[in-house]
mmCIF file of C-alpha atoms in Angstrom:
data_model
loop_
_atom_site.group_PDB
_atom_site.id
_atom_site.type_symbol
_atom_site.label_atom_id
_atom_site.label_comp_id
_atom_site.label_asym_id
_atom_site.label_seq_id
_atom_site.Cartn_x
_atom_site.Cartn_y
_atom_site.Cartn_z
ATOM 1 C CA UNK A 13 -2.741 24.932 5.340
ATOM 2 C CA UNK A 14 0.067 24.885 2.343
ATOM 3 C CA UNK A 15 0.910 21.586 3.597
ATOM 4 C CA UNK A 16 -3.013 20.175 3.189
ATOM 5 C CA UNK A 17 -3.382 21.637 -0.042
ATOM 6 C CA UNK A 18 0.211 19.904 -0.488
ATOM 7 C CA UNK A 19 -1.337 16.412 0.752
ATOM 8 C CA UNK A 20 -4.727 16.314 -1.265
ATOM 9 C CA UNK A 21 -2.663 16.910 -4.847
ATOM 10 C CA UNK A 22 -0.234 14.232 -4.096
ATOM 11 C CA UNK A 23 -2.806 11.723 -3.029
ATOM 12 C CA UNK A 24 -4.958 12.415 -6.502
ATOM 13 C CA UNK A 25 -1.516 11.619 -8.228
ATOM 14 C CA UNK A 26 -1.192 8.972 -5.913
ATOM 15 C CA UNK A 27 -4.455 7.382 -6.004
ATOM 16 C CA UNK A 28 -4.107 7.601 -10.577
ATOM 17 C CA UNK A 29 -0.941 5.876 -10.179
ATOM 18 C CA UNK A 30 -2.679 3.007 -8.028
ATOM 19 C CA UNK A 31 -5.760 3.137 -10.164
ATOM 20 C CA UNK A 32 -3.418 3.101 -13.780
ATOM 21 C CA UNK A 33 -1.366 -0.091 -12.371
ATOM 22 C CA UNK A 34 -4.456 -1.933 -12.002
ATOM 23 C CA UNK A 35 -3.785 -2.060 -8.044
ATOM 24 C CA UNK A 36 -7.340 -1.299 -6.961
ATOM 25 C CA UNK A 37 -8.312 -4.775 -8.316
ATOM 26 C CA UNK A 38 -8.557 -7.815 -6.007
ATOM 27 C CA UNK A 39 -7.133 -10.015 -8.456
ATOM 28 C CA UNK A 40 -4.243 -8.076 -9.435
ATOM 29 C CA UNK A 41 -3.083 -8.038 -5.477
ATOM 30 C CA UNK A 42 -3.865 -11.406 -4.998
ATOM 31 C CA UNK A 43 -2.210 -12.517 -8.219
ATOM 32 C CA UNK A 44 1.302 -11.502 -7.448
ATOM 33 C CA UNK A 45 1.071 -13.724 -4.894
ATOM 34 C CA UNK A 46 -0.036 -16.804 -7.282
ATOM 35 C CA UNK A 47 2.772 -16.116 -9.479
ATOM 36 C CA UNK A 48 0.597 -15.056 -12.349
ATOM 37 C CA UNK A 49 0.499 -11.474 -12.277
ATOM 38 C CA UNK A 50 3.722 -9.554 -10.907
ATOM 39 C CA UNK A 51 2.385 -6.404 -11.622
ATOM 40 C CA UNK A 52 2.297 -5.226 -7.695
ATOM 41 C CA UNK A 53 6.131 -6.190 -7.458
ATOM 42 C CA UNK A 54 6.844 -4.352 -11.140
ATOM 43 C CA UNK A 55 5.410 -1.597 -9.739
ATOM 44 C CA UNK A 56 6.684 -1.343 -5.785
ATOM 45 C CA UNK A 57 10.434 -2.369 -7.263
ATOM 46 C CA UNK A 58 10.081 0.854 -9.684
ATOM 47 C CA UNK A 59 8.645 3.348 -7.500
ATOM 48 C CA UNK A 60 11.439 2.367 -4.803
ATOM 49 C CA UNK A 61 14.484 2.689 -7.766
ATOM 50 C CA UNK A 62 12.985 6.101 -8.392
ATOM 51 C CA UNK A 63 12.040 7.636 -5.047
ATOM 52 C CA UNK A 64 15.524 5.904 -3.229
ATOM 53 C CA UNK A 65 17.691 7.512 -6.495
ATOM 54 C CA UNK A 66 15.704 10.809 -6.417
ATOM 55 C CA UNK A 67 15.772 11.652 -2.960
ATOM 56 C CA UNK A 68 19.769 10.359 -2.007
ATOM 57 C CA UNK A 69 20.883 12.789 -4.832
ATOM 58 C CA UNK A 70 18.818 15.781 -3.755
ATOM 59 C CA UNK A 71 20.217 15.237 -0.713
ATOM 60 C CA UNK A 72 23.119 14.894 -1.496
ATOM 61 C CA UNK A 73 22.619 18.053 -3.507
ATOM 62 C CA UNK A 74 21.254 19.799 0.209
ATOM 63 C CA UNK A 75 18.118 20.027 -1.455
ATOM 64 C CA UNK A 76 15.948 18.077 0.718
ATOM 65 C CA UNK A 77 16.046 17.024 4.471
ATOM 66 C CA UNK A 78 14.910 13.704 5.098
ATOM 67 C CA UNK A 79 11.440 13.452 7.288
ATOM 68 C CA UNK A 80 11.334 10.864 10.418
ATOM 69 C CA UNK A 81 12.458 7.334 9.050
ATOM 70 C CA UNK A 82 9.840 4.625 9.521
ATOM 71 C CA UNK A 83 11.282 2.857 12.991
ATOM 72 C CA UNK A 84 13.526 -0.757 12.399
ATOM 73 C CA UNK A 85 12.406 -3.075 15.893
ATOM 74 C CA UNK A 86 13.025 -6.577 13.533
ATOM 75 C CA UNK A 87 10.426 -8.749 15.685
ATOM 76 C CA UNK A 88 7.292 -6.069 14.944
ATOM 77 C CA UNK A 89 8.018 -5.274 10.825
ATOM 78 C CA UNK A 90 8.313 -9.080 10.332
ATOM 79 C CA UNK A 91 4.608 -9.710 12.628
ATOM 80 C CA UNK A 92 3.287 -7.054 11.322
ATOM 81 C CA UNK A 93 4.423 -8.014 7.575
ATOM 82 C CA UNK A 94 3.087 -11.745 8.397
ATOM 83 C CA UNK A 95 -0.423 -10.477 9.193
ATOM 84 C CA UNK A 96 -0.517 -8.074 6.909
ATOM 85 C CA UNK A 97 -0.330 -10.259 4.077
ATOM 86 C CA UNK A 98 -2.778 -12.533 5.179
ATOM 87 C CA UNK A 99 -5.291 -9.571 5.036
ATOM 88 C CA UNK A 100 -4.259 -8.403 1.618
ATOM 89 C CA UNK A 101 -4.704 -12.252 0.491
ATOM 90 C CA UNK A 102 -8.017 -12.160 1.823
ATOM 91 C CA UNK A 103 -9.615 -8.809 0.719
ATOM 92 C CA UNK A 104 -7.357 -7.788 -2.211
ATOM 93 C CA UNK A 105 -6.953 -4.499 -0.693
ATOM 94 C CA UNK A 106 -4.454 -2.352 0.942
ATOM 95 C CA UNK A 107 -5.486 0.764 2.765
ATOM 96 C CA UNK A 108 -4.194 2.961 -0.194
ATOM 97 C CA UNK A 109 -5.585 1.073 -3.008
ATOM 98 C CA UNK A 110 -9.262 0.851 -0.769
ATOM 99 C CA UNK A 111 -9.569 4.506 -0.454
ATOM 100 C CA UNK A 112 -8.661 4.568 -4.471
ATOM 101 C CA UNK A 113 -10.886 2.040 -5.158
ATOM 102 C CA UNK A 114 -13.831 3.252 -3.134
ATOM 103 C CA UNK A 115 -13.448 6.678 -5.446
ATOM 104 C CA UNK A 116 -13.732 3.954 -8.519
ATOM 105 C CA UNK A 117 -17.129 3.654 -7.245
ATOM 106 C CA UNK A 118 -16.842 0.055 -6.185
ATOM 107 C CA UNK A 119 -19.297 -0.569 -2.904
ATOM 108 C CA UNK A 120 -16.867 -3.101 -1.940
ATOM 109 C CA UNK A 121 -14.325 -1.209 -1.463
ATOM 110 C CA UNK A 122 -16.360 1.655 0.016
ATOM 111 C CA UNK A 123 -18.820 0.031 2.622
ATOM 112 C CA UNK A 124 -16.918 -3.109 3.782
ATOM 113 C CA UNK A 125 -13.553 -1.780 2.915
ATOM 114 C CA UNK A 126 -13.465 1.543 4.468
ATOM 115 C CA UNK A 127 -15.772 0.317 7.654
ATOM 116 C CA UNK A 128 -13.102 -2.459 8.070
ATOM 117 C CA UNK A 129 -10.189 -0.329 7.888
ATOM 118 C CA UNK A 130 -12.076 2.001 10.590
ATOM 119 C CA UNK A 131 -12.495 -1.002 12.932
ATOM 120 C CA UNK A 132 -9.355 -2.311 12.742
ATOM 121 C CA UNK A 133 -8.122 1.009 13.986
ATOM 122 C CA UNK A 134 -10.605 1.041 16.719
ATOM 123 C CA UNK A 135 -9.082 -1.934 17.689
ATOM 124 C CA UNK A 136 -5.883 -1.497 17.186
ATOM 125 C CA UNK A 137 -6.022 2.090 19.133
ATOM 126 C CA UNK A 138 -8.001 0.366 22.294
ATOM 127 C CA UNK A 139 -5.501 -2.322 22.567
ATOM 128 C CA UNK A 140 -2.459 -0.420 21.606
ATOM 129 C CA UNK A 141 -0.696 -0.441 25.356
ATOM 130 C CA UNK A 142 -0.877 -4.117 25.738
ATOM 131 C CA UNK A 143 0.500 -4.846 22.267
ATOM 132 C CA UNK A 144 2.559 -2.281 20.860
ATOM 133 C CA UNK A 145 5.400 -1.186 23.302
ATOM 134 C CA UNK A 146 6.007 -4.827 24.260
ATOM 135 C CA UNK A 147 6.349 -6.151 20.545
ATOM 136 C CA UNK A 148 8.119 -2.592 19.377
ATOM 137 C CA UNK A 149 10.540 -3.172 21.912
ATOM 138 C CA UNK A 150 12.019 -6.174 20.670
ATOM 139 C CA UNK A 151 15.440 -5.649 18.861
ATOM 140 C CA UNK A 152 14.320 -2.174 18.194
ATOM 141 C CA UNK A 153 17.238 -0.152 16.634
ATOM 142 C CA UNK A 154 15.255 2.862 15.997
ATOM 143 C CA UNK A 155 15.320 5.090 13.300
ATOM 144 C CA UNK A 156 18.006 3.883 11.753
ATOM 145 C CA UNK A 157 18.742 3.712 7.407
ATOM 146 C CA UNK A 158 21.010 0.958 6.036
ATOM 147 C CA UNK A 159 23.867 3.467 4.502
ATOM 148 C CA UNK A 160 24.372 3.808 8.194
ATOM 149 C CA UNK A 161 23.739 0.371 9.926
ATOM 150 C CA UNK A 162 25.747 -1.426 7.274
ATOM 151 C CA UNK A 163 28.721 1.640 6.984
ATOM 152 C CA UNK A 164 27.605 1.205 3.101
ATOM 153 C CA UNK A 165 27.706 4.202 0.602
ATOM 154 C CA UNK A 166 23.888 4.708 -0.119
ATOM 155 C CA UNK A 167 25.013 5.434 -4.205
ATOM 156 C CA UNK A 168 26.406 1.594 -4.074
ATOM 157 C CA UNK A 169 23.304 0.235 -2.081
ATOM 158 C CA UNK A 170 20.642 1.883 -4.660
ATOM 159 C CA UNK A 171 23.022 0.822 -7.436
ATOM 160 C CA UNK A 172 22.546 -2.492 -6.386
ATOM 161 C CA UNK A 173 18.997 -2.891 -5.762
ATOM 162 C CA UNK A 174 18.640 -1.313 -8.804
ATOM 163 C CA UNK A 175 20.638 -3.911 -10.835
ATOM 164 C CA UNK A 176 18.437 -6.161 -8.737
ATOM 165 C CA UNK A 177 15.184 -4.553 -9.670
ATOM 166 C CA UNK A 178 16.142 -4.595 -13.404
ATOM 167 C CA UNK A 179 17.087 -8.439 -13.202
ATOM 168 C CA UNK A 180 13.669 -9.248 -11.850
ATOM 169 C CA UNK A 181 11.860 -7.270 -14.538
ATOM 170 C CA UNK A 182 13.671 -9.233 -17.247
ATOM 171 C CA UNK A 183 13.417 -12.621 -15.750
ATOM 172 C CA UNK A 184 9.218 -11.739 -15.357
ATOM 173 C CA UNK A 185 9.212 -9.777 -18.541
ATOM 174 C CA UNK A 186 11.357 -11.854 -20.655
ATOM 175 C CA UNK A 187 12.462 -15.422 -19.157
ATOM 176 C CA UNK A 188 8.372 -16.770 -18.094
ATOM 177 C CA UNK A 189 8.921 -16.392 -14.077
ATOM 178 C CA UNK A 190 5.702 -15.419 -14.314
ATOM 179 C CA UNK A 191 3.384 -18.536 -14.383
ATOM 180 C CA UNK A 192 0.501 -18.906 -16.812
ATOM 181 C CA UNK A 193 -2.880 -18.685 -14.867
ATOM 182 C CA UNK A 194 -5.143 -21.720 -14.507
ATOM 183 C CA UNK B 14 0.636 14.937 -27.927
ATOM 184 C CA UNK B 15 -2.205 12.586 -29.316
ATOM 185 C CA UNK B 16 -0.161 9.194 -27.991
ATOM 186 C CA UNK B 17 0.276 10.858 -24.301
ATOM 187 C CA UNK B 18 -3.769 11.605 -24.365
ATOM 188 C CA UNK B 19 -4.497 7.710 -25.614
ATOM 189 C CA UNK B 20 -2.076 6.500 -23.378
ATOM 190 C CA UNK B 21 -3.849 8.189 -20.554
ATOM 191 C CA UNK B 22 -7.418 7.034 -21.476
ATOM 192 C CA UNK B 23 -5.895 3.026 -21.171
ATOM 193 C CA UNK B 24 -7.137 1.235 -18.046
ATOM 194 C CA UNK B 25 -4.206 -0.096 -17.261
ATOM 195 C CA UNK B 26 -0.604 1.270 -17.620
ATOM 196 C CA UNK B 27 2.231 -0.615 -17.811
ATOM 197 C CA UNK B 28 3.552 -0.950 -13.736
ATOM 198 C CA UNK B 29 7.174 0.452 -14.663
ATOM 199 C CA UNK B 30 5.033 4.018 -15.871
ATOM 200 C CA UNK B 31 2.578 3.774 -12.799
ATOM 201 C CA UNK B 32 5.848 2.974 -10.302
ATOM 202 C CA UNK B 33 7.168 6.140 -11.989
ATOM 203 C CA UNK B 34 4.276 8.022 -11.652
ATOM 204 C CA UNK B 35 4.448 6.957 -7.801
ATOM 205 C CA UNK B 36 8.195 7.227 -7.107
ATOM 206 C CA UNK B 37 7.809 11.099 -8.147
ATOM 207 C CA UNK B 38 4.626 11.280 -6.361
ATOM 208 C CA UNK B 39 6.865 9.871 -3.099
ATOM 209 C CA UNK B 40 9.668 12.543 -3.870
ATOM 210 C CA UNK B 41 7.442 15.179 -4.114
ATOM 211 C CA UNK B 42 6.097 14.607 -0.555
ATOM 212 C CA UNK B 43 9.746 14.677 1.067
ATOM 213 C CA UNK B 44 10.364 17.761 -1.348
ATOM 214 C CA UNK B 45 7.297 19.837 -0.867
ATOM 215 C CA UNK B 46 6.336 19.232 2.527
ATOM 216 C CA UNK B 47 9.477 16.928 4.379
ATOM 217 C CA UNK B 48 6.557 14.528 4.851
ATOM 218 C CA UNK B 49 5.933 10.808 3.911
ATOM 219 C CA UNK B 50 3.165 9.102 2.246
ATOM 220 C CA UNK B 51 0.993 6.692 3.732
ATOM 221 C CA UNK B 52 -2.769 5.608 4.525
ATOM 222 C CA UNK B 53 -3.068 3.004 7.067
ATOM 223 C CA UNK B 54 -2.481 6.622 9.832
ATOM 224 C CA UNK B 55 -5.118 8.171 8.282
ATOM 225 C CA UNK B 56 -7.530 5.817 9.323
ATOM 226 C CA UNK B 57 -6.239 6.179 12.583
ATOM 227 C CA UNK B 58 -6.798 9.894 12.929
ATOM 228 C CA UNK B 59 -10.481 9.465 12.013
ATOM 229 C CA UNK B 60 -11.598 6.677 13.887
ATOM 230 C CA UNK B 61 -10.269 8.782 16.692
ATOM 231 C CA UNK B 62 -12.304 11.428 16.028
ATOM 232 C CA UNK B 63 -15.464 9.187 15.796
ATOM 233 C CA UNK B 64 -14.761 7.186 18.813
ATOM 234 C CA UNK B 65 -14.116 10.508 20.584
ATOM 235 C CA UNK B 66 -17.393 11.778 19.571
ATOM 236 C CA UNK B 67 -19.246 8.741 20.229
ATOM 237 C CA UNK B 68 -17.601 7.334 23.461
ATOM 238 C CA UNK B 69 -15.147 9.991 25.110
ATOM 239 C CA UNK B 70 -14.499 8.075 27.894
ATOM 240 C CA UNK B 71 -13.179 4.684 26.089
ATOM 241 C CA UNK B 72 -10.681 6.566 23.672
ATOM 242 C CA UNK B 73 -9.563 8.740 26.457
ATOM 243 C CA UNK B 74 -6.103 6.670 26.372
ATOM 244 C CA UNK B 75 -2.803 7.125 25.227
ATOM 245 C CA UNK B 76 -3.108 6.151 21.891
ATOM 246 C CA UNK B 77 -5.747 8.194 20.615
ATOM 247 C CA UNK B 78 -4.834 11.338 23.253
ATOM 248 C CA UNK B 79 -1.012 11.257 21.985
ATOM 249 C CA UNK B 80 0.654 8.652 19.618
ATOM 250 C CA UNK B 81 -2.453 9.195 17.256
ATOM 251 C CA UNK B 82 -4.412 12.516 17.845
ATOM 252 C CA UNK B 83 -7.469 12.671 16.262
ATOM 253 C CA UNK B 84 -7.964 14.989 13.409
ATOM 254 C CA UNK B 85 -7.848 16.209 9.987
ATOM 255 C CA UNK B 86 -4.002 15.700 9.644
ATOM 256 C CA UNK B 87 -1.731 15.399 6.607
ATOM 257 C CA UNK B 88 -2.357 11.887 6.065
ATOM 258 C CA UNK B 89 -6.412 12.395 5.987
ATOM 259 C CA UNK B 90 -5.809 14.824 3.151
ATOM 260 C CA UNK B 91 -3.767 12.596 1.848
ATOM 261 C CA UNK B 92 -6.017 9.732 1.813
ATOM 262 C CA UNK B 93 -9.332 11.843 0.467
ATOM 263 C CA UNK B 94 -7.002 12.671 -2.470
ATOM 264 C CA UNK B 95 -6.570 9.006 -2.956
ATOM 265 C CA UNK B 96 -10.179 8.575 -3.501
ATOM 266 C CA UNK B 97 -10.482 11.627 -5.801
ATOM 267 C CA UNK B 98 -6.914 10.324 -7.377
ATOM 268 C CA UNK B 99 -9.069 6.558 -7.907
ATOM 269 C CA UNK B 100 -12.207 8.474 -8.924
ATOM 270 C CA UNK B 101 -10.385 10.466 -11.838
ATOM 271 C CA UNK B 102 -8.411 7.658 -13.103
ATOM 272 C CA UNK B 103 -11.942 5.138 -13.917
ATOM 273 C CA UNK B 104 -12.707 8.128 -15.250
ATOM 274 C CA UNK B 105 -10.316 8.850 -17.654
ATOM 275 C CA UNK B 106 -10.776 5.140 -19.041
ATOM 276 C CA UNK B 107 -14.510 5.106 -18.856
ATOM 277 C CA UNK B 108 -14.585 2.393 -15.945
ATOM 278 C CA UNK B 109 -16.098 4.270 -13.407
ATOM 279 C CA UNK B 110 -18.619 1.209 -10.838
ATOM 280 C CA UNK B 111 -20.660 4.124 -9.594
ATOM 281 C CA UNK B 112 -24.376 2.706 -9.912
ATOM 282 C CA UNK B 113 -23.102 0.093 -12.010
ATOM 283 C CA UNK B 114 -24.687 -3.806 -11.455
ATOM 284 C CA UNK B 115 -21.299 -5.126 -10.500
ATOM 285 C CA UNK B 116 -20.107 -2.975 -8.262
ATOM 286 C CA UNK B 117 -20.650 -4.374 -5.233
ATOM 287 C CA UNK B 118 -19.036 -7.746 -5.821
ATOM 288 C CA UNK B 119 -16.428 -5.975 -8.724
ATOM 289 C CA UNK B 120 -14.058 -8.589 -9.303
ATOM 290 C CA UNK B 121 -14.333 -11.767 -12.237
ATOM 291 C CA UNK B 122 -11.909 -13.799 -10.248
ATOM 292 C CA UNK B 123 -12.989 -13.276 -6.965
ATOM 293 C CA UNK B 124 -16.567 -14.582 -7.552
ATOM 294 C CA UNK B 125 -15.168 -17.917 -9.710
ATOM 295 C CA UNK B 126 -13.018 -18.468 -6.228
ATOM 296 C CA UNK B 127 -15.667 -17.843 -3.648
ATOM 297 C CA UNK B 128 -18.726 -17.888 -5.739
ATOM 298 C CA UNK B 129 -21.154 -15.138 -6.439
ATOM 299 C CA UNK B 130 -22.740 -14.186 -3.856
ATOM 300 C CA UNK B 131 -22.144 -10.416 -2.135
ATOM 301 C CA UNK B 132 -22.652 -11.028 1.524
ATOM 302 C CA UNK B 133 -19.435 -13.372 0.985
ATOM 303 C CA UNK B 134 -17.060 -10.787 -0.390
ATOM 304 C CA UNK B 135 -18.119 -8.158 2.308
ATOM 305 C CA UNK B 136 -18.064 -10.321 4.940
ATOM 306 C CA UNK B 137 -14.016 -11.830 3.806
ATOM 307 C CA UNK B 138 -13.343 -8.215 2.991
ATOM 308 C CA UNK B 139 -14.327 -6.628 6.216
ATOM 309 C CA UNK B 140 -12.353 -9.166 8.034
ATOM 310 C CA UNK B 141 -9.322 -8.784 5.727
ATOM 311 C CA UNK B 142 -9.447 -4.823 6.002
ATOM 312 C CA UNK B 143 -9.332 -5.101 10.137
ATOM 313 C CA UNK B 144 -6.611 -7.299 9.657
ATOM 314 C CA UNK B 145 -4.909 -5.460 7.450
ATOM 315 C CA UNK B 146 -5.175 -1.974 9.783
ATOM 316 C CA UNK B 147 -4.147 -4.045 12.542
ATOM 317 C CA UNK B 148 -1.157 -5.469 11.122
ATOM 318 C CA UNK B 149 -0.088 -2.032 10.085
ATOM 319 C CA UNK B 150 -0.018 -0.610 13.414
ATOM 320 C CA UNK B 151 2.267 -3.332 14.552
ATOM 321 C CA UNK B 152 4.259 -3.032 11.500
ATOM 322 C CA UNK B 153 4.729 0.744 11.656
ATOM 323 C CA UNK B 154 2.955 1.672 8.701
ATOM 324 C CA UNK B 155 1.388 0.034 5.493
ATOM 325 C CA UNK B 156 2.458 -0.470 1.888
ATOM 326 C CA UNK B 157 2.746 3.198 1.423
ATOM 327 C CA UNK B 158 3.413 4.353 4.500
ATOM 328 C CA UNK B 159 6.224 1.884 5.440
ATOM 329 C CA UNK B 160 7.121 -0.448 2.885
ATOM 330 C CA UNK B 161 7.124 2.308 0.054
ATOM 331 C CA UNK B 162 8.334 5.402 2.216
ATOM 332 C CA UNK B 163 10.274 3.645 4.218
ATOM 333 C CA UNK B 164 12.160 1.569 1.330
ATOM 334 C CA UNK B 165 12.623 4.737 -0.576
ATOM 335 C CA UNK B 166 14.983 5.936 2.583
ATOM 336 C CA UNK B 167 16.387 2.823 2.792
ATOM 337 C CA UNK B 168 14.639 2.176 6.391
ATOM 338 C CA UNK B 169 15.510 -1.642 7.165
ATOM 339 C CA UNK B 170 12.062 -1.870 8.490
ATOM 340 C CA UNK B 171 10.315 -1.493 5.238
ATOM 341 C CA UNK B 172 12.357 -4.396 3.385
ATOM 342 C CA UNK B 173 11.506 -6.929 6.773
ATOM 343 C CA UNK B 174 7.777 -5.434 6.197
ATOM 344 C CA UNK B 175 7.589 -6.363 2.604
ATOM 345 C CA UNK B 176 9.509 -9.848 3.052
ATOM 346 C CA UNK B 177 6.741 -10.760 5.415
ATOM 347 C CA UNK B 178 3.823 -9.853 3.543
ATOM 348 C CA UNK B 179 5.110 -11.589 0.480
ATOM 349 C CA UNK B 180 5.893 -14.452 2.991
ATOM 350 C CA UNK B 181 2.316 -14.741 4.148
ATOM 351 C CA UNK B 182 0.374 -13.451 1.268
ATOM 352 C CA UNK B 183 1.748 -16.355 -0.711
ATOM 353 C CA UNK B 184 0.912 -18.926 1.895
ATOM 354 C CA UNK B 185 -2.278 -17.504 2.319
ATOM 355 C CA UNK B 186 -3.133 -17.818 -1.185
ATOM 356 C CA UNK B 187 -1.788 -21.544 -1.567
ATOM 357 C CA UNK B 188 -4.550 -22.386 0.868
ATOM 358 C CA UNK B 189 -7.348 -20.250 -0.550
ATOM 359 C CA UNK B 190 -7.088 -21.482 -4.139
ATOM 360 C CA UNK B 191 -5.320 -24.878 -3.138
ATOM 361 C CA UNK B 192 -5.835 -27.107 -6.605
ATOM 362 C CA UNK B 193 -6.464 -23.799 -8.288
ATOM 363 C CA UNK B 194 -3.178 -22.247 -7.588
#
């Protein structure tokens, strides 16, 4: 019950942040992909320097335990990735920034949006054992982080897609990678 | 005090305060509850519960009996708080759509690109949402779920996820906007 209560406050602050970054827009989704608008990147690159830095040094501080890491089988993340864009291209949406946008109000995101999301799953469910365990099965290394694959220190890995992270900001912010719309 | 409350009543934030906002909002999850964020599930959970209501005997299968039990879970909760997260934020800047003329075909760009007309966007955004859910099944999760969770534990599957929706969301808009990219 904790745990619900838990959920529902963290998706409000959840749904702000989406709403605040402009990511319950089609054209700010769409426009990251045109080169004219890198807000979506701006913002995925800083929640991941935050969230990777926060949670390796509570860790390391035996303050948290990690939950079940998201499974690595290379063939099905890259697929999936593939088609996944394609649908973002096409609505604007992802299935966060729908359910954020539908509380905006917008009857795109709430009729077609949320209906779509619910027949995909339909789908998706129904034709789960012919697809899933034969794609997921394909170089699958399981549940697996890269401190361990790669023997790396996770401190130097986050350091360095940090730096990363920060170069990319300045070369959108200050050195025009991002192109002028049409 | 005043700056914080103006700052909050902007429609947009810069994405380095919003990716903060979200990074914490990530932490907090692992911190509070040892559980991740993510959406795409939740969708999963109730169109089990819908199909189970409506049709027992077709989503009497593994899927929706084990790998994805229907239900009220953490990630439902999760996603209603999304809407009421969306809600309070077009609030706060005065840009709420509900009843509003526009809302049904809300976005400037969209209609210059595809033209005006409604039945248009619902009909390319019905398709793109079933392609989207579908994709994150295969995938393992969505851009929460996987590529923001997963990153933020340094999963290897998140940064293949995000390389191939960049990959194909950029092709995919070459050809949609062609000349006008």
């Amino acid at each position: 019950m904790t745990n619900m209560i838990i959920a529902l406050v963290l998706g409000v602050f959840f749904g702000f942040a989406l709403n605040k970054a402009g990511l319950t827009k089609y054209n700010k989704i769409v426009n990251v992909f045109r080169f004219t608008d890198m807000a979506v990147l701006q913002f995925m690159m800083t929640a991941l320097v935050v969230s990777m830095s926060g949670l390796y040094i509570l860790r390391a501080l035996n303050l948290v335990t990690f939950p079940n890491v998201p499974g690595t089988y290379i063939v099905g993340n890259i697929v999936g990735g593939l088609i996944f864009g394609v649908g973002m291209a096409l609505s604007g949406y992802c299935p966060g920034t729908c359910a954020a946008g539908a509380g905006e109000g917008k009857m795109d995101y709430i009729v077609p949006g949320l209906l779509g999301f619910l027949t995909g799953a339909v789908i998706y469910g129904l034709t789960y054992d012919q697809v899933f365990p034969a794609i997921s099965a394909i170089a699958n290394y399981g549940n697996i982080v890269i401190p361990d694959a790669w023997n790396v220190d996770p401190f130097l890995f986050i350091t360095l897609f940090t730096l990363i992270s920060f170069l990319l900001f300045y070369l959108i912010d200050r050195a025009g990678w991002q192109r002028k719309a049409q | 005090m005043k700056f914080i409350l103006n700052y909050i009543r902007k429609e947009t934030w810069s994405p380095y305060v919003a990716g903060t906002l979200l990074g914490l909002v990530g932490i907090a999850a692992v911190w509070a509850s040892n559980s991740l964020l993510g959406a795409s599930g939740a969708f999963e959970n109730i169109a089990g519960l819908i199909g189970k209501a409506l049709a027992p005997a077709l989503f009497d299968n593994m899927y929706f009996n084990f790998i994805m039990p229907p239900g009220i879970t953490y990630g439902v909760m999760l996603v209603v708080g999304l809407f009421f997260g969306g809600l309070v934020g077009a609030a706060s800047s005065g840009t709420l759509k509900w009843g509003k003329k526009d809302s049904a075909n809300s976005d400037e760009q969209w209609k210059r690109i595809f033209g005006p007309q409604t039945w248009k966007r619902w009909l390319v955004a019905f398709v793109g949402a079933i392609v989207l859910e579908y994709a994150a099944g295969i995938a393992g999760g969505c851009t929460s779920g996987l590529a923001i969770s997963g990153g933020m534990l340094l999963a290897p599957s998140a940064f293949l996820f995000i390389m191939g929706m960049f990959a194909s969301g950029i092709v995919t808009a070459l050809i949609i906007y062609r000349e006008r990219y």
